[in-house]
PDB file of C-alpha atoms in Angstrom:
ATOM      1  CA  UNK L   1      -2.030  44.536 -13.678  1.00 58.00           C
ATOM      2  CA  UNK L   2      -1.536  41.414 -11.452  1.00 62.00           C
ATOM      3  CA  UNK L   3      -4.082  38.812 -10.777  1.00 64.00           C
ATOM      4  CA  UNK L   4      -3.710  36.434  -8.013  1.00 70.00           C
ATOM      5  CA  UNK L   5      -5.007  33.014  -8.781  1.00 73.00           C
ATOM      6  CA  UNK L   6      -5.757  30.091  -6.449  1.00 76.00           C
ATOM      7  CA  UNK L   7      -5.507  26.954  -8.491  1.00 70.00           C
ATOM      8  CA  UNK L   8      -8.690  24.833  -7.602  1.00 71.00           C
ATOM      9  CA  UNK L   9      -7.915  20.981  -6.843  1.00 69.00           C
ATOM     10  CA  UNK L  10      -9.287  18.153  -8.872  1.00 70.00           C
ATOM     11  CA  UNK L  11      -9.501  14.660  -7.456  1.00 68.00           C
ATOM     12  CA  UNK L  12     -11.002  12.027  -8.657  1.00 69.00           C
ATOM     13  CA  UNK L  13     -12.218   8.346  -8.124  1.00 69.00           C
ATOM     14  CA  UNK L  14     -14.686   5.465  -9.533  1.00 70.00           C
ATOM     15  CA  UNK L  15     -15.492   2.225  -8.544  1.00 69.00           C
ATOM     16  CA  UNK L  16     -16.510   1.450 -12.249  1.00 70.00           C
ATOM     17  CA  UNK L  17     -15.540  -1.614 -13.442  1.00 64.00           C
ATOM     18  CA  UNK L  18     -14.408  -2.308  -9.732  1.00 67.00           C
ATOM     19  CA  UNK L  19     -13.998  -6.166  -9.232  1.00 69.00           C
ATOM     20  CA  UNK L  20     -14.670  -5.623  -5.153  1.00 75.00           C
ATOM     21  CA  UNK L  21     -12.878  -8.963  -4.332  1.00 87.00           C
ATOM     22  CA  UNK L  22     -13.430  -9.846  -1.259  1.00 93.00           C
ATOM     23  CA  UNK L  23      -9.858  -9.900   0.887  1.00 96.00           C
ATOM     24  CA  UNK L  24     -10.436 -12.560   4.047  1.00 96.00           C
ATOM     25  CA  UNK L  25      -6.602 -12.852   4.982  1.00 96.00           C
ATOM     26  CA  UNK L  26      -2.931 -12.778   3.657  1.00 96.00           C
ATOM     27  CA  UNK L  27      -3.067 -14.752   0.875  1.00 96.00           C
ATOM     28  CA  UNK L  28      -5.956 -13.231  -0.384  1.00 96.00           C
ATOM     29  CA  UNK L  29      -4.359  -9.903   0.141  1.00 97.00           C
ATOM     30  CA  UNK L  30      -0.895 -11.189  -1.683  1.00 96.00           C
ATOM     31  CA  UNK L  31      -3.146 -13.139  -4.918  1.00 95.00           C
ATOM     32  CA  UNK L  32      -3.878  -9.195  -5.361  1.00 95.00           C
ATOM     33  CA  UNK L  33      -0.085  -7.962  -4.899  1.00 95.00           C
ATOM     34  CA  UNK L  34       1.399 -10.253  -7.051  1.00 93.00           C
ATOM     35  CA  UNK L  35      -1.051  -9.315  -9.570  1.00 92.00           C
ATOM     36  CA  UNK L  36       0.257  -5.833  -9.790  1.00 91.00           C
ATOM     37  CA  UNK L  37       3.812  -6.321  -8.958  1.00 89.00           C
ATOM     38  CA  UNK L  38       5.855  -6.881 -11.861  1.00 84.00           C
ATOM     39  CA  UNK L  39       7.132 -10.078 -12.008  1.00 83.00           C
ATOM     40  CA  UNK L  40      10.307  -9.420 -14.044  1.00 83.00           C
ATOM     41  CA  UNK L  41      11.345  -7.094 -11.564  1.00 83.00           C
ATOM     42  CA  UNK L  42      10.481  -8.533  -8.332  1.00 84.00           C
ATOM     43  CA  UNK L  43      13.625  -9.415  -7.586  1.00 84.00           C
ATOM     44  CA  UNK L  44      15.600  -7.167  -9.036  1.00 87.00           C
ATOM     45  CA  UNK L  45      13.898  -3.838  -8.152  1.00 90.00           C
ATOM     46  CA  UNK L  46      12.051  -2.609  -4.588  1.00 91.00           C
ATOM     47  CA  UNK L  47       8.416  -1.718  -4.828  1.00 92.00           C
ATOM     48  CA  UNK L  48       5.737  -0.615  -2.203  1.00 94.00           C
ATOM     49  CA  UNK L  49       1.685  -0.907  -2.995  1.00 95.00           C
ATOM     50  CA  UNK L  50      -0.960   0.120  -0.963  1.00 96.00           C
ATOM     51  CA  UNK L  51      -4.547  -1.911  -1.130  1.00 96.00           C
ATOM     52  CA  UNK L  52      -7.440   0.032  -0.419  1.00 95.00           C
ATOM     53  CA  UNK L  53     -10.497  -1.761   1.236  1.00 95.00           C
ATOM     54  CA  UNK L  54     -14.522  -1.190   2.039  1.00 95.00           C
ATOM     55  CA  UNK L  55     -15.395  -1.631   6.005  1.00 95.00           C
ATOM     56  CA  UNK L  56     -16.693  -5.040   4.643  1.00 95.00           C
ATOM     57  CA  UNK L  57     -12.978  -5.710   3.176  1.00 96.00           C
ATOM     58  CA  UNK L  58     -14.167  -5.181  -0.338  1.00 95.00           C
ATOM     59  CA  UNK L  59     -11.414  -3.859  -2.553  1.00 94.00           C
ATOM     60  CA  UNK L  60     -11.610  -0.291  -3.708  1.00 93.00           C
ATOM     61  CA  UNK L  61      -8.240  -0.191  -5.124  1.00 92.00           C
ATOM     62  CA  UNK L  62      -5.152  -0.379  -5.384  1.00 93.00           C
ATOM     63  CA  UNK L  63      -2.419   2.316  -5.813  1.00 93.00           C
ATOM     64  CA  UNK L  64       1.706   2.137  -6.816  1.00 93.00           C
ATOM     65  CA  UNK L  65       3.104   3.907  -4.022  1.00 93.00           C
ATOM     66  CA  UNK L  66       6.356   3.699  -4.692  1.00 88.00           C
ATOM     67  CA  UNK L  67       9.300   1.799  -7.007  1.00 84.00           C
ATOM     68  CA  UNK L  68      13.315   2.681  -6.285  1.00 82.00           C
ATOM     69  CA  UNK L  69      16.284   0.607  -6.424  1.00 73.00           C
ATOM     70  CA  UNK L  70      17.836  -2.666  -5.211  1.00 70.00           C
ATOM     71  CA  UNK L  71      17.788  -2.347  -1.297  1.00 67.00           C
ATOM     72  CA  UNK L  72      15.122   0.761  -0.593  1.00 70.00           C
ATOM     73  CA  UNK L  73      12.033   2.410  -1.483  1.00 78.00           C
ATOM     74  CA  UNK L  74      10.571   5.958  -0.645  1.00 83.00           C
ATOM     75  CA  UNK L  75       7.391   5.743   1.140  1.00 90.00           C
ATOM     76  CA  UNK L  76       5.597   8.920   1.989  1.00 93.00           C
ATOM     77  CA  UNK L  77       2.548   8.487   4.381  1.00 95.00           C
ATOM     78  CA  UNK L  78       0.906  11.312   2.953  1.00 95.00           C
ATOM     79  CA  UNK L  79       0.502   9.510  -0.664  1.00 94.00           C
ATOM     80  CA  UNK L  80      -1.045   6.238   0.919  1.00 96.00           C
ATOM     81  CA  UNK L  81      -3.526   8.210   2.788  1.00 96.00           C
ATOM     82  CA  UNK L  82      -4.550  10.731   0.506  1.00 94.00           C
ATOM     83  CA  UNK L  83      -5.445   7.704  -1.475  1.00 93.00           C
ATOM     84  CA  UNK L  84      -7.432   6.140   1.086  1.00 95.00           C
ATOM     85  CA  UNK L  85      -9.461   9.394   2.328  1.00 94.00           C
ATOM     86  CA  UNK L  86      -9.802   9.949  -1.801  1.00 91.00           C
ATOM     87  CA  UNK L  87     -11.601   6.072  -2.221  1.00 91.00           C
ATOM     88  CA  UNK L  88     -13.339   6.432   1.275  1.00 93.00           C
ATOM     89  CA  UNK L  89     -11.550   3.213   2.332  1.00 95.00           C
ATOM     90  CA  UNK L  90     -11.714   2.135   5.691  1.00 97.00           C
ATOM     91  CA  UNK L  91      -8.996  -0.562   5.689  1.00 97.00           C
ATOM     92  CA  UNK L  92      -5.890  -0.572   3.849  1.00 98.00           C
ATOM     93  CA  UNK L  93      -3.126  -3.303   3.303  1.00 98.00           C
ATOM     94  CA  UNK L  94       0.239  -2.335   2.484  1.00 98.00           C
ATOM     95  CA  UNK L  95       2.922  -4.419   0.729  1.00 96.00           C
ATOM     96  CA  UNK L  96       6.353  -4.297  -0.879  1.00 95.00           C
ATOM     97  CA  UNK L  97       9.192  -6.820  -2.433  1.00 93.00           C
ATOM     98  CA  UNK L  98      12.571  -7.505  -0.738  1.00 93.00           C
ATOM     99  CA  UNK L  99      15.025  -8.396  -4.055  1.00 92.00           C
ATOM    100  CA  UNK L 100      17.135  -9.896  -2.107  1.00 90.00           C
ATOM    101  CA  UNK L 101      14.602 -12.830  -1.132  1.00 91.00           C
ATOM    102  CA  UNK L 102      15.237 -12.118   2.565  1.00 92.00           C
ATOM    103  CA  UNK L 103      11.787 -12.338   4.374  1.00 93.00           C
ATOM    104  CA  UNK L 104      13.219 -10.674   7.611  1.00 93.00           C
ATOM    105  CA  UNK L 105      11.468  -7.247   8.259  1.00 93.00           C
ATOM    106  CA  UNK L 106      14.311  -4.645   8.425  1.00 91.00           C
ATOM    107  CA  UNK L 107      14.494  -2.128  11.104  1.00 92.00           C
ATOM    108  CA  UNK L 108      12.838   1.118   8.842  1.00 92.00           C
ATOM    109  CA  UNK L 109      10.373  -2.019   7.591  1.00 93.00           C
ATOM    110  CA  UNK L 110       9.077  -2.333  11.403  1.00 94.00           C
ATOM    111  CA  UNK L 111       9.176   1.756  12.036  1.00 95.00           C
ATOM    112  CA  UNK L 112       7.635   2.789   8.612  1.00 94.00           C
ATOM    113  CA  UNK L 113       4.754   0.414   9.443  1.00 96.00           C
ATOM    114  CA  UNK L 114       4.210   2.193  12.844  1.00 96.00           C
ATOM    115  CA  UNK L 115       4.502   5.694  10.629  1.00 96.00           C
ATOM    116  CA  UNK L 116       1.416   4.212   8.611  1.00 97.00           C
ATOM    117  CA  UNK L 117      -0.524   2.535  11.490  1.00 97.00           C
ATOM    118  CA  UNK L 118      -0.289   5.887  13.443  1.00 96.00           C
ATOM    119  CA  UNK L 119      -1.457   7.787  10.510  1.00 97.00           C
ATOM    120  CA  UNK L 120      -4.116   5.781   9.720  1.00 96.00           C
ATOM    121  CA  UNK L 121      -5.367   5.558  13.134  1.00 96.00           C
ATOM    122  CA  UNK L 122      -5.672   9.226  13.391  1.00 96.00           C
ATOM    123  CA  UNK L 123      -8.151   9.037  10.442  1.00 96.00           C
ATOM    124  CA  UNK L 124      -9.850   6.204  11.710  1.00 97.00           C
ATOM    125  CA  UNK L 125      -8.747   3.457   9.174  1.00 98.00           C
ATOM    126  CA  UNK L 126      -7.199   0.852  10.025  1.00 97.00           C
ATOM    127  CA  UNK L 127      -3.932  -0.795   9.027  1.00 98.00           C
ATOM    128  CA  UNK L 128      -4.743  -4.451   8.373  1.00 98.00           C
ATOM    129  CA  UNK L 129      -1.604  -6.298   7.257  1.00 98.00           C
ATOM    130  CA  UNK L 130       1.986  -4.990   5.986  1.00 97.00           C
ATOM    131  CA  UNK L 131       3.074  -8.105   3.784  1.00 97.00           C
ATOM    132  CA  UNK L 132       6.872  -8.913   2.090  1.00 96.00           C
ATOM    133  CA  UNK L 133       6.936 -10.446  -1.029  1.00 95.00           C
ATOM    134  CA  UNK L 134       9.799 -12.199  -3.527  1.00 92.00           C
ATOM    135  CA  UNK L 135       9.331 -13.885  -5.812  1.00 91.00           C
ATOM    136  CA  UNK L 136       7.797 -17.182  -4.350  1.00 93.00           C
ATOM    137  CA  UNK L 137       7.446 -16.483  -0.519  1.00 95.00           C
ATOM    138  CA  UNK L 138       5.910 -13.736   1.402  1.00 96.00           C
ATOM    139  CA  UNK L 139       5.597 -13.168   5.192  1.00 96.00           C
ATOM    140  CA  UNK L 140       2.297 -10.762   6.917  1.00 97.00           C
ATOM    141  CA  UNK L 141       3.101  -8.762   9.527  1.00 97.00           C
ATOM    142  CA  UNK L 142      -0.093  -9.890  10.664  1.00 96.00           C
ATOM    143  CA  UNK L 143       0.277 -13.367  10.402  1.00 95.00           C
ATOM    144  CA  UNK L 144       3.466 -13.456  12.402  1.00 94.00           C
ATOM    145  CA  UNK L 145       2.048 -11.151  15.017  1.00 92.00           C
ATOM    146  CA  UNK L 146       3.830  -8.165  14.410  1.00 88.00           C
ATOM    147  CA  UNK L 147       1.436  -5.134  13.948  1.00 85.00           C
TER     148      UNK L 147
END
């Protein structure tokens, strides 16, 4: 006999125990980052976060997207919104580490954040900030003008 079984999906989220800082601009956005990066491998190892925030720019969360190797990280779109439509977030913030302690947004930095801004749009949140961190320094996309 043969059964044919559709596995039901489980997702879950709670704001218990939720701080709900409130994020105003960069540096509020990057006190949060460097909270969650870890410090003994900032520059040593690439790393890409995702913030999640409330229409009032509350944080919801905040979710490890991705950690690789020296030069690189794998970002998939899919993970940082599934996130975000999962914590009903209306903003999001996204962030990773350059080891290298260069600043300058590389070519795939600029087109992955137009991957993520597009994305986002189509579900109506919006892409606040896309900040790179070292160790010490950090630059916003937003800040500079870029997004």
């Amino acid at each position: 006999m043969r059964f044919n079984v559709v596995n039901e999906i489980k997702l879950s989220y709670s704001r218990e125990g939720n701080c709900e800082r409130l994020i105003a601009d960069s540096r509020d956005a990057i006190d949060v980052f460097r909270e969650h990066f870890d410090s003994d491998e900032i520059d040593y190892r690439e790393s890409f976060y995702t913030l999640y925030l409330s229409q009032a720019n509350k944080v919801l969360g905040i979710k490890k997207i991705s950690e690789s190797g020296i030069s690189s990280t794998i970002v998939d779109v899919r993970i940082i919104m599934q996130a975000a439509l999962l914590c009903n977030a209306s903003c999001i913030i996204i962030a990773h580490n350059h080891p290298s302690g260069n600043l300058k947004a590389s070519a795939e930095d600029v087109k992955m954040t137009q991957q993520i801004k597009e994305a986002s749009k189509f579900l109506n949140i919006q892409l606040l900030d896309h900040c790179i961190l070292t160790s010490t320094e950090y630059i916003s996309f937003a800040d500079e003008g870029l997004l």
